[in-house]
Tab-separated table of C-alpha atoms and ligand atoms in Angstrom:
chain	number	residue	atom	x	y	z
A	1	MET	CA	-30.628	49.768	57.072
A	2	ILE	CA	-31.039	46.533	58.985
A	3	GLY	CA	-29.618	47.765	62.320
A	4	GLU	CA	-30.104	51.131	64.023
A	5	ASP	CA	-28.793	53.936	61.818
A	6	THR	CA	-26.970	56.225	64.198
A	7	SER	CA	-25.292	57.968	61.241
A	8	LEU	CA	-28.580	59.778	60.609
A	9	THR	CA	-30.141	62.478	62.760
A	10	ALA	CA	-33.609	61.913	64.195
A	11	ASP	CA	-34.985	64.308	61.555
A	12	GLU	CA	-33.290	62.352	58.751
A	13	ARG	CA	-34.653	59.041	60.040
A	14	GLU	CA	-38.093	60.596	60.169
A	15	TYR	CA	-37.609	62.000	56.625
A	16	PHE	CA	-36.835	58.504	55.337
A	17	GLU	CA	-39.875	56.926	57.042
A	18	ARG	CA	-42.117	59.690	55.705
A	19	THR	CA	-40.706	59.274	52.192
A	20	VAL	CA	-41.338	55.509	52.162
A	21	ASP	CA	-44.855	56.146	53.430
A	22	THR	CA	-45.580	58.770	50.747
A	23	LEU	CA	-44.157	56.598	47.964
A	24	GLU	CA	-46.256	53.628	49.052
A	25	SER	CA	-49.499	55.501	49.675
A	26	GLU	CA	-49.438	58.287	47.073
A	27	ILE	CA	-46.947	57.563	44.277
A	28	PHE	CA	-46.889	53.843	43.485
A	29	VAL	CA	-50.654	53.444	43.531
A	30	ASP	CA	-53.439	52.924	40.945
A	31	THR	CA	-51.913	52.940	37.439
A	32	LEU	CA	-48.380	53.242	38.906
A	33	GLY	CA	-48.796	50.133	41.087
A	34	GLN	CA	-47.308	46.617	40.869
A	35	GLU	CA	-48.913	45.901	37.504
A	36	HIS	CA	-47.174	48.998	36.137
A	37	PHE	CA	-43.824	47.572	37.374
A	38	ARG	CA	-44.490	44.426	35.330
A	39	GLU	CA	-45.517	46.453	32.290
A	40	LEU	CA	-42.308	48.474	32.550
A	41	ASP	CA	-40.231	45.306	32.727
A	42	ALA	CA	-42.023	43.940	29.663
A	43	ASN	CA	-41.331	47.199	27.789
A	44	ARG	CA	-45.046	47.670	27.306
A	45	GLU	CA	-45.161	51.081	28.980
A	46	SER	CA	-45.855	54.339	27.242
A	47	ARG	CA	-45.107	57.972	27.936
A	48	GLY	CA	-48.364	58.490	29.863
A	49	ASN	CA	-47.303	56.758	33.074
A	50	TRP	CA	-43.875	58.398	33.017
A	51	GLU	CA	-45.620	61.774	32.810
A	52	LYS	CA	-47.760	60.813	35.777
A	53	TYR	CA	-44.733	59.605	37.745
A	54	VAL	CA	-42.627	62.746	37.258
A	55	GLU	CA	-45.653	64.936	37.990
A	56	ARG	CA	-46.313	63.167	41.297
A	57	MET	CA	-42.641	63.277	42.304
A	58	GLY	CA	-42.417	66.970	41.425
A	59	GLU	CA	-45.547	67.824	43.394
A	60	ARG	CA	-44.184	66.114	46.510
A	61	ASP	CA	-40.750	67.778	46.286
A	62	PHE	CA	-38.762	64.606	45.589
A	63	ALA	CA	-37.200	66.000	42.396
A	64	GLY	CA	-34.027	68.107	42.550
A	65	ILE	CA	-33.902	67.971	46.330
A	66	THR	CA	-30.818	70.182	46.777
A	67	VAL	CA	-32.071	72.847	44.330
A	68	PRO	CA	-33.647	75.913	46.009
A	69	GLU	CA	-37.428	76.124	46.204
A	70	ALA	CA	-37.376	79.171	43.895
A	71	TYR	CA	-36.694	76.694	41.056
A	72	ASN	CA	-39.136	74.094	42.394
A	73	GLY	CA	-36.467	72.084	44.216
A	74	ALA	CA	-36.852	71.185	47.888
A	75	GLY	CA	-33.969	73.275	49.268
A	76	GLY	CA	-32.823	70.062	50.995
A	77	THR	CA	-29.594	68.155	51.533
A	78	TYR	CA	-27.492	65.516	49.793
A	79	VAL	CA	-28.248	63.122	52.658
A	80	GLU	CA	-31.983	63.586	51.980
A	81	THR	CA	-31.225	63.046	48.285
A	82	VAL	CA	-29.635	59.617	48.823
A	83	LEU	CA	-32.330	58.615	51.326
A	84	THR	CA	-34.976	59.456	48.740
A	85	GLU	CA	-33.200	57.394	46.092
A	86	GLN	CA	-32.927	54.462	48.521
A	87	ALA	CA	-36.654	54.706	49.245
A	88	ILE	CA	-37.573	54.731	45.530
A	89	GLY	CA	-35.328	51.719	44.825
A	90	TYR	CA	-36.966	49.950	47.761
A	91	CYS	CA	-40.645	50.808	47.075
A	92	GLY	CA	-40.638	51.331	43.317
A	93	THR	CA	-38.179	50.119	40.720
A	94	ILE	CA	-34.639	50.946	39.687
A	95	VAL	CA	-35.889	52.801	36.617
A	96	HIS	CA	-38.191	55.043	38.673
A	97	ALA	CA	-35.217	55.803	40.903
A	98	CYS	CA	-33.069	56.464	37.821
A	99	GLN	CA	-35.497	59.073	36.427
A	100	THR	CA	-35.659	60.880	39.780
A	101	SER	CA	-31.879	60.571	40.157
A	102	LEU	CA	-31.496	62.527	36.896
A	103	THR	CA	-33.423	65.396	38.465
A	104	GLN	CA	-30.997	65.285	41.410
A	105	HIS	CA	-27.639	65.416	39.616
A	106	VAL	CA	-28.573	66.939	36.262
A	107	GLY	CA	-30.857	69.344	38.162
A	108	ARG	CA	-27.999	70.350	40.440
A	109	THR	CA	-25.720	71.050	37.438
A	110	MET	CA	-28.436	73.092	35.712
A	111	TYR	CA	-28.959	75.128	38.854
A	112	GLU	CA	-25.262	75.583	39.586
A	113	HIS	CA	-24.174	76.555	36.061
A	114	GLY	CA	-27.285	77.293	34.009
A	115	ASN	CA	-28.249	80.817	32.955
A	116	ASP	CA	-31.697	82.285	33.704
A	117	HIS	CA	-33.139	80.803	30.499
A	118	VAL	CA	-31.969	77.262	31.353
A	119	ARG	CA	-33.155	77.589	34.930
A	120	GLU	CA	-36.561	79.016	34.081
A	121	SER	CA	-37.400	77.167	30.860
A	122	TYR	CA	-36.027	73.722	31.720
A	123	LEU	CA	-34.931	73.317	35.356
A	124	ALA	CA	-38.008	74.741	37.099
A	125	PRO	CA	-40.556	72.880	34.888
A	126	MET	CA	-38.536	69.659	35.235
A	127	LEU	CA	-38.595	69.879	39.022
A	128	ASP	CA	-42.279	70.749	38.951
A	129	GLY	CA	-42.890	67.485	37.076
A	130	GLU	CA	-43.818	69.042	33.748
A	131	LEU	CA	-40.760	67.981	31.731
A	132	ILE	CA	-39.002	64.623	31.449
A	133	VAL	CA	-35.202	64.778	31.293
A	134	SER	CA	-32.836	62.399	29.508
A	135	GLN	CA	-29.055	62.371	30.066
A	136	ALA	CA	-27.303	61.735	26.744
A	137	TYR	CA	-23.628	61.142	27.613
A	138	THR	CA	-22.594	57.738	26.245
A	139	GLU	CA	-21.517	57.381	22.606
A	140	PRO	CA	-20.714	54.365	20.452
A	141	SER	CA	-16.978	55.011	20.799
A	142	SER	CA	-16.859	56.593	24.255
A	143	GLY	CA	-18.524	55.254	27.382
A	144	THR	CA	-16.314	55.082	30.444
A	145	ASP	CA	-13.803	57.331	28.669
A	146	LEU	CA	-16.207	60.225	28.305
A	147	ALA	CA	-13.540	62.742	27.264
A	148	HIS	CA	-13.192	60.895	23.956
A	149	LEU	CA	-16.664	61.958	22.860
A	150	ASP	CA	-17.130	62.526	19.112
A	151	THR	CA	-20.271	64.667	19.218
A	152	THR	CA	-19.510	68.240	18.215
A	153	ALA	CA	-21.288	71.562	18.596
A	154	VAL	CA	-20.248	74.383	16.276
A	155	ARG	CA	-21.386	77.951	16.790
A	156	GLU	CA	-23.239	79.466	13.810
A	157	GLY	CA	-24.606	82.931	14.510
A	158	ASP	CA	-26.719	82.737	17.633
A	159	GLU	CA	-27.090	78.950	17.473
A	160	TRP	CA	-25.092	75.779	18.097
A	161	VAL	CA	-25.154	73.096	15.426
A	162	VAL	CA	-24.887	69.651	16.993
A	163	ASP	CA	-23.700	66.527	15.144
A	164	GLY	CA	-23.060	63.112	16.631
A	165	GLN	CA	-24.474	59.945	18.115
A	166	LYS	CA	-25.428	58.863	21.613
A	167	ARG	CA	-26.357	55.336	22.666
A	168	PHE	CA	-27.841	53.495	25.665
A	169	ILE	CA	-29.796	56.664	26.491
A	170	ASP	CA	-32.578	56.106	29.017
A	171	PHE	CA	-35.753	58.108	28.368
A	172	ALA	CA	-34.521	58.826	24.832
A	173	GLN	CA	-38.031	58.094	23.591
A	174	TYR	CA	-39.935	59.825	26.401
A	175	GLY	CA	-37.679	62.761	27.279
A	176	ASP	CA	-38.682	66.358	26.560
A	177	PHE	CA	-35.033	67.397	26.447
A	178	TYR	CA	-31.559	65.892	26.404
A	179	PHE	CA	-28.775	67.027	28.677
A	180	LEU	CA	-25.869	66.528	26.328
A	181	PRO	CA	-22.100	67.065	26.323
A	182	ALA	CA	-20.453	67.962	23.006
A	183	ARG	CA	-16.972	69.026	21.962
A	184	THR	CA	-16.868	72.718	21.067
A	185	SER	CA	-13.055	72.999	20.885
A	186	GLY	CA	-9.863	71.126	21.770
A	187	SER	CA	-8.744	67.706	20.651
A	188	ASP	CA	-9.894	64.163	21.305
A	189	GLY	CA	-9.532	63.069	24.908
A	190	HIS	CA	-8.888	66.544	26.295
A	191	ARG	CA	-10.939	67.796	29.205
A	192	GLU	CA	-10.880	71.350	27.885
A	193	GLY	CA	-13.327	72.089	25.088
A	194	VAL	CA	-16.254	70.005	26.338
A	195	SER	CA	-19.538	71.940	26.668
A	196	LEU	CA	-22.971	71.024	28.016
A	197	LEU	CA	-26.129	71.795	26.078
A	198	VAL	CA	-29.859	71.406	26.606
A	199	VAL	CA	-31.383	70.014	23.400
A	200	ASP	CA	-35.147	69.802	22.797
A	201	SER	CA	-36.170	66.268	21.869
A	202	ASP	CA	-38.455	67.518	19.081
A	203	ALA	CA	-35.715	69.576	17.387
A	204	ASP	CA	-35.160	68.881	13.674
A	205	GLY	CA	-32.334	66.390	13.146
A	206	VAL	CA	-32.873	64.399	16.366
A	207	GLU	CA	-33.611	60.779	15.394
A	208	ILE	CA	-33.894	57.428	17.127
A	209	LEU	CA	-31.547	55.118	15.228
A	210	GLU	CA	-32.293	51.979	17.237
A	211	ASP	CA	-34.609	51.080	20.107
A	212	GLN	CA	-32.371	49.568	22.836
A	213	SER	CA	-34.942	49.001	25.543
A	214	ASP	CA	-34.917	45.206	25.196
A	215	TRP	CA	-31.805	44.747	27.300
A	216	HIS	CA	-30.836	42.669	30.357
A	217	GLY	CA	-32.655	44.772	32.973
A	218	PHE	CA	-33.491	48.432	33.418
A	219	ARG	CA	-36.399	48.054	31.037
A	220	GLY	CA	-39.260	50.441	30.407
A	221	THR	CA	-37.299	53.652	29.962
A	222	GLY	CA	-37.528	53.731	26.160
A	223	ALA	CA	-33.727	53.570	25.904
A	224	ALA	CA	-32.263	54.185	22.467
A	225	TRP	CA	-29.313	54.844	20.206
A	226	MET	CA	-29.789	58.311	18.775
A	227	THR	CA	-28.379	60.492	16.046
A	228	PHE	CA	-28.045	64.273	16.064
A	229	ASP	CA	-27.704	65.515	12.532
A	230	GLY	CA	-27.186	69.255	12.158
A	231	VAL	CA	-29.451	69.942	15.151
A	232	ARG	CA	-29.783	73.691	15.726
A	233	VAL	CA	-29.777	74.661	19.397
A	234	PRO	CA	-30.295	78.227	20.644
A	235	GLU	CA	-27.137	79.847	22.016
A	236	GLU	CA	-28.742	80.367	25.446
A	237	ASN	CA	-29.146	76.579	25.880
A	238	LEU	CA	-25.437	76.348	26.700
A	239	VAL	CA	-24.983	75.394	30.358
A	240	GLY	CA	-22.150	77.332	31.989
A	241	GLU	CA	-18.972	78.423	30.218
A	242	GLU	CA	-18.200	77.264	26.701
A	243	GLY	CA	-15.598	74.489	26.784
A	244	ALA	CA	-15.478	74.353	30.585
A	245	ALA	CA	-18.004	71.610	31.336
A	246	TRP	CA	-15.560	68.875	32.356
A	247	SER	CA	-15.542	69.945	36.001
A	248	TYR	CA	-19.358	70.296	35.977
A	249	ILE	CA	-19.598	66.734	34.690
A	250	THR	CA	-17.182	65.297	37.258
A	251	ASP	CA	-19.089	67.060	40.047
A	252	GLU	CA	-22.347	65.722	38.705
A	253	LEU	CA	-20.913	62.202	38.511
A	254	ASN	CA	-19.680	62.528	42.089
A	255	LEU	CA	-23.328	62.794	43.151
A	256	GLU	CA	-24.554	60.242	40.614
A	257	HIS	CA	-22.118	57.695	42.097
A	258	LEU	CA	-24.028	57.977	45.363
A	259	THR	CA	-27.558	57.965	43.956
A	260	VAL	CA	-26.964	54.969	41.658
A	261	ALA	CA	-25.418	52.947	44.493
A	262	ARG	CA	-28.134	53.984	46.916
A	263	TYR	CA	-31.145	53.080	44.782
A	264	CYS	CA	-29.599	49.727	43.877
A	265	LEU	CA	-29.027	49.041	47.590
A	266	GLY	CA	-32.659	49.967	48.326
A	267	ALA	CA	-33.803	47.446	45.720
A	268	SER	CA	-31.467	44.768	47.096
A	269	GLN	CA	-32.906	45.324	50.597
A	270	ASN	CA	-36.308	44.533	49.147
A	271	ALA	CA	-34.860	41.260	47.764
A	272	LEU	CA	-33.232	40.465	51.115
A	273	GLU	CA	-36.502	40.936	53.006
A	274	ILE	CA	-38.291	38.573	50.654
A	275	ALA	CA	-35.495	36.000	50.970
A	276	ALA	CA	-35.467	36.173	54.786
A	277	ASN	CA	-39.222	35.585	54.910
A	278	TYR	CA	-39.119	32.870	52.301
A	279	THR	CA	-36.344	30.892	54.025
A	280	GLU	CA	-38.190	31.014	57.344
A	281	ASN	CA	-41.220	29.403	55.715
A	282	ARG	CA	-39.773	27.054	53.120
A	283	VAL	CA	-39.345	23.555	54.555
A	284	VAL	CA	-36.752	21.153	53.123
A	285	ASN	CA	-36.147	17.822	54.836
A	286	GLU	CA	-38.589	18.785	57.588
A	287	ARG	CA	-36.657	21.905	58.546
A	288	ALA	CA	-37.166	25.509	57.558
A	289	ILE	CA	-34.186	26.265	55.352
A	290	SER	CA	-33.384	29.265	57.588
A	291	GLU	CA	-32.292	26.683	60.170
A	292	TYR	CA	-29.433	25.576	57.936
A	293	GLN	CA	-26.370	27.522	58.926
A	294	ALA	CA	-25.239	27.688	55.308
A	295	VAL	CA	-28.434	29.655	54.629
A	296	ASN	CA	-28.731	31.845	57.721
A	297	HIS	CA	-25.065	32.847	57.580
A	298	ARG	CA	-25.701	34.171	54.083
A	299	VAL	CA	-28.469	36.345	55.544
A	300	ALA	CA	-26.095	37.493	58.302
A	301	GLU	CA	-23.440	38.395	55.747
A	302	MET	CA	-25.876	40.280	53.529
A	303	ALA	CA	-27.392	42.228	56.444
A	304	THR	CA	-23.945	43.240	57.706
A	305	LYS	CA	-22.580	44.266	54.321
A	306	LEU	CA	-25.783	46.138	53.451
A	307	ASP	CA	-25.485	48.265	56.573
A	308	ALA	CA	-21.798	48.904	55.807
A	309	ALA	CA	-22.727	50.049	52.286
A	310	TYR	CA	-25.425	52.415	53.577
A	311	LEU	CA	-22.990	53.884	56.096
A	312	LEU	CA	-20.324	54.466	53.429
A	313	ASN	CA	-22.923	56.137	51.237
A	314	THR	CA	-24.310	58.423	53.948
A	315	ARG	CA	-20.774	59.414	54.966
A	316	ALA	CA	-20.007	60.570	51.407
A	317	ALA	CA	-23.332	62.446	51.106
A	318	ARG	CA	-22.682	64.199	54.402
A	319	LEU	CA	-19.243	65.251	53.189
A	320	MET	CA	-20.999	66.928	50.242
A	321	ASP	CA	-23.419	68.665	52.581
A	322	GLU	CA	-20.522	69.970	54.628
A	323	ARG	CA	-18.076	70.874	51.824
A	324	GLY	CA	-19.978	70.962	48.519
A	325	ILE	CA	-20.643	68.587	45.644
A	326	SER	CA	-16.955	68.290	44.650
A	327	ALA	CA	-15.980	66.950	48.072
A	328	GLY	CA	-15.127	63.388	48.944
A	329	ARG	CA	-14.305	61.877	45.551
A	330	MET	CA	-12.579	58.910	47.207
A	331	GLU	CA	-15.466	58.439	49.633
A	332	SER	CA	-18.029	58.555	46.789
A	333	ALA	CA	-15.978	56.093	44.747
A	334	MET	CA	-15.801	53.738	47.760
A	335	ALA	CA	-19.566	53.970	48.209
A	336	LYS	CA	-20.159	53.408	44.479
A	337	TRP	CA	-18.150	50.259	43.831
A	338	PHE	CA	-18.886	48.669	47.185
A	339	GLY	CA	-22.603	49.515	47.043
A	340	ASN	CA	-23.200	48.485	43.451
A	341	ASP	CA	-21.175	45.260	43.569
A	342	LEU	CA	-22.949	44.383	46.824
A	343	ALA	CA	-26.463	45.130	45.519
A	344	HIS	CA	-25.849	42.656	42.702
A	345	GLU	CA	-24.319	40.083	45.056
A	346	ILE	CA	-27.322	40.335	47.389
A	347	ALA	CA	-29.909	40.001	44.623
A	348	ASP	CA	-28.045	37.026	43.166
A	349	THR	CA	-27.650	35.343	46.567
A	350	CYS	CA	-31.346	35.847	47.275
A	351	ILE	CA	-32.218	33.962	44.083
A	352	GLN	CA	-29.941	31.169	45.295
A	353	LEU	CA	-31.765	31.009	48.634
A	354	LEU	CA	-35.144	30.798	46.922
A	355	GLY	CA	-34.061	28.183	44.405
A	356	GLY	CA	-36.181	27.719	41.292
A	357	ILE	CA	-39.013	30.004	42.323
A	358	GLY	CA	-36.471	32.821	42.671
A	359	THR	CA	-35.854	32.730	38.945
A	360	THR	CA	-39.539	33.202	38.106
A	361	THR	CA	-41.662	36.343	38.221
A	362	ALA	CA	-43.537	35.045	41.300
A	363	TYR	CA	-41.292	37.374	43.307
A	364	PRO	CA	-39.611	40.553	41.996
A	365	ILE	CA	-36.117	39.290	42.903
A	366	GLU	CA	-35.127	38.145	39.421
A	367	ARG	CA	-36.131	41.581	38.040
A	368	ILE	CA	-34.152	43.298	40.789
A	369	GLN	CA	-31.129	41.123	39.985
A	370	ARG	CA	-31.308	42.098	36.300
A	371	ASP	CA	-31.969	45.748	37.129
A	372	VAL	CA	-29.056	46.219	39.530
A	373	ARG	CA	-26.562	44.498	37.207
A	374	ALA	CA	-25.908	47.623	35.142
A	375	GLY	CA	-25.203	49.621	38.318
A	376	ARG	CA	-21.737	48.052	38.396
A	377	PHE	CA	-20.666	50.163	35.413
A	378	LEU	CA	-23.490	52.704	34.999
A	379	GLY	CA	-22.282	56.190	35.883
A	380	GLY	CA	-18.836	54.809	36.780
A	381	ALA	CA	-17.456	51.262	36.487
A	382	SER	CA	-16.349	49.512	39.684
A	383	GLU	CA	-12.865	49.174	38.197
A	384	VAL	CA	-12.615	52.938	37.638
A	385	MET	CA	-13.937	53.621	41.148
A	386	LYS	CA	-11.186	51.427	42.577
A	387	SER	CA	-8.610	53.357	40.543
A	388	VAL	CA	-9.817	56.558	42.233
A	389	VAL	CA	-9.749	54.925	45.673
A	390	GLN	CA	-6.281	53.391	45.293
A	391	HIS	CA	-4.823	56.744	44.221
A	392	ASP	CA	-6.188	58.669	47.193
A	393	ALA	CA	-5.690	55.794	49.610
A	394	TYR	CA	-1.981	55.595	48.702
A	395	GLN	CA	-1.667	59.342	49.323
A	396	ILE	CA	-3.175	58.852	52.769
A	397	LEU	CA	-1.463	55.593	53.671
A	398	ALA	CA	2.020	56.105	52.271
A	399	ASP	CA	4.532	57.330	54.844
A	400	ASP	CA	7.580	59.263	53.612
A	401	GLU	CA	9.465	58.126	56.718
A	402	PHE	CA	9.137	54.506	55.691
A	403	GLU	CA	12.599	53.559	54.506
A	404	GLY	CA	11.684	50.402	52.683
A	405	GLU	CA	13.744	48.121	54.893
A	406	TYR	CA	13.265	44.405	54.338
A	407	VAL	CA	11.475	44.877	51.015
A	408	GLY	CA	14.580	43.813	49.148
A	409	ASN	CA	15.593	47.192	47.669
A	410	GLU	CA	18.564	47.373	50.023
A	411	VAL	CA	20.108	44.244	48.569
A	412	GLU	CA	23.087	44.957	46.308
A	413	GLY	CA	22.143	44.153	42.733
A	414	SER	CA	18.358	44.504	43.270
A	415	PRO	CA	16.794	45.979	40.123
A	416	TRP	CA	14.793	48.372	42.318
A	417	ARG	CA	17.789	49.608	44.296
A	418	GLY	CA	18.029	53.372	44.247
A	419	THR	CA	14.744	53.858	42.391
A	420	ASP	CA	11.488	55.338	43.643
A	421	ALA	CA	9.506	52.217	44.367
A	422	ARG	CA	6.201	54.032	44.820
A	423	ARG	CA	4.303	53.442	41.625
A	424	SER	CA	0.608	53.868	42.349
A	425	PRO	CA	-0.803	55.276	39.112
A	426	GLY	CA	-2.946	58.397	39.090
A	427	PRO	CA	-6.706	58.071	38.760
A	428	ASP	CA	-7.922	57.868	35.181
A	429	ASP	CA	-9.945	60.627	33.601
A	430	ASP	CA	-12.741	58.130	33.254
A	431	ARG	CA	-16.062	58.265	34.988
B	501	FAD	C1	-29.098	49.900	31.724
B	501	FAD	C2	-28.240	50.993	31.208
B	501	FAD	C3	-28.673	52.303	31.266
B	501	FAD	C4	-27.882	53.340	30.758
B	501	FAD	N1	-28.352	54.629	30.765
B	501	FAD	C5	-27.607	55.613	30.230
B	501	FAD	C6	-28.119	56.942	30.112
B	501	FAD	O1	-29.258	57.232	30.490
B	501	FAD	N2	-27.319	57.900	29.590
B	501	FAD	C7	-26.047	57.626	29.160
B	501	FAD	O2	-25.378	58.538	28.717
B	501	FAD	N3	-25.551	56.365	29.222
B	501	FAD	C8	-26.299	55.350	29.729
B	501	FAD	N4	-25.824	54.075	29.781
B	501	FAD	C9	-24.480	53.806	29.308
B	501	FAD	C10	-23.498	53.614	30.449
B	501	FAD	O3	-23.248	54.838	31.100
B	501	FAD	C11	-22.229	52.996	29.848
B	501	FAD	O4	-22.560	51.659	29.489
B	501	FAD	C12	-21.065	53.028	30.834
B	501	FAD	O5	-20.608	54.351	31.032
B	501	FAD	C13	-19.905	52.177	30.323
B	501	FAD	O6	-19.577	52.552	29.020
B	501	FAD	P1	-19.451	51.402	27.883
B	501	FAD	O7	-20.661	50.585	27.894
B	501	FAD	O8	-19.073	52.073	26.612
B	501	FAD	O9	-18.281	50.474	28.395
B	501	FAD	P2	-16.702	50.708	28.204
B	501	FAD	O10	-16.328	52.117	28.477
B	501	FAD	O11	-16.301	50.105	26.904
B	501	FAD	O12	-16.155	49.811	29.391
B	501	FAD	C14	-16.369	48.384	29.387
B	501	FAD	C15	-15.729	47.792	30.613
B	501	FAD	O13	-14.318	47.995	30.557
B	501	FAD	C16	-13.787	48.088	31.867
B	501	FAD	N5	-13.097	49.387	32.008
B	501	FAD	C17	-13.363	50.539	31.364
B	501	FAD	N6	-12.511	51.519	31.756
B	501	FAD	C18	-11.666	50.956	32.643
B	501	FAD	C19	-10.567	51.437	33.412
B	501	FAD	N7	-10.140	52.707	33.324
B	501	FAD	N8	-9.956	50.573	34.257
B	501	FAD	C20	-10.376	49.277	34.345
B	501	FAD	N9	-11.400	48.770	33.648
B	501	FAD	C21	-12.040	49.587	32.814
B	501	FAD	C22	-14.988	47.994	32.835
B	501	FAD	O14	-15.147	46.644	33.240
B	501	FAD	C23	-16.143	48.414	31.952
B	501	FAD	O15	-17.396	47.899	32.412
B	501	FAD	C24	-26.609	53.038	30.227
B	501	FAD	C25	-26.170	51.707	30.190
B	501	FAD	C26	-26.978	50.690	30.643
B	501	FAD	C27	-26.522	49.266	30.522
């Protein structure tokens, strides 16, 4: 936040300050310091530092914040969750924030719907920092339209047999287990019949088909395209009811919309701070470039929009604290598209203000710009978020008393005369 954040309580403001302090002094130090950020971006990292990172985050209660302490969560709030993600995006990198974000939303789903086995064998060790999680949702033929997944799980005795492919999966190569949706019944595109499973990464039949970590940004997670060929999964690794996971997934995505937006905003604030300092010191034609109105108005616009995005995000998180994780779908969708589009706009504008040096690795801005790019579709595309918002906004804004005078319908011969002119489509099933 650039201005005073009156949307937070004094305790929450103090929580955020303390989190930034802990991340800077205890987490992103020694082998997890700035050099490690560069190694991640160059895809030269290995599992060792990821193990160290999740262990440190688990020890300091930053993993699975809303999960009760009995399962090694922090027993905290959704507002604390998004503040933590903002702090990681700001002090660390997007990919650190992504790994911890998985413990927040996947962890919440495992706690909410998992049986004792799932909670004790996977959730609690994950939140303690002993296990690395990977969320394997996207498939070659279904990304945004998740309900069209082709991966199947068929019950054989006391096991599930999983067949299918998943691609663009972060931590595919480092994860200890995959949190994976599969179709157990029903037909293509139907919400019913989707189930969630926990699959061990060393199970027979799990293969990396293609390393995908050399992409635009978001590097260092060991992302991959994977195949699951007759993978046998114990029956008790089913999360919740068989075939009923669609609502678990949409709840989980409701939280993921907030965490993804929030950590990208945290990273963009880092870029904005660098740009503000740089423009105050860089002299062009004997004037600091911050004296040019065309430059300082850009800073004004970014500061204002950044605060607006944080406020939208906190509002949605607070709604979840008050009414549960399913609450505020429109508010989360607003926070997601606005926050993620803005984070990218800020990072890109900051490169513009720095000129040539902004495109080099002298400052982390070019990495931040590449990293936040995927946020505009990751976990929910901006277009889909706007579809959710328009649907609910029309419900709120449309007035049955409005007669439609002067819109032309009353004119004899109008093609719309006598028809229901309200045509806002429903939200898609997409994430
Ligand atoms: C860096 C990165 C990390 C990722 N990490 C993971 C991971 O850990 N686990 C995982 O499961 N997946 C991961 N993904 C995959 C990611 O979730 C998908 O890329 C995303 O869901 C979009 O799916 P898609 O790529 O198949 O695009 P598509 O579904 O083909 O969509 C392409 C574009 O079409 C448009 N579009 C789609 N639907 C609509 C609509 N209804 N209305 C209007 N426009 C629409 C949007 O512009 C969208 O960006 C990752 C991707 C990236 C790039």
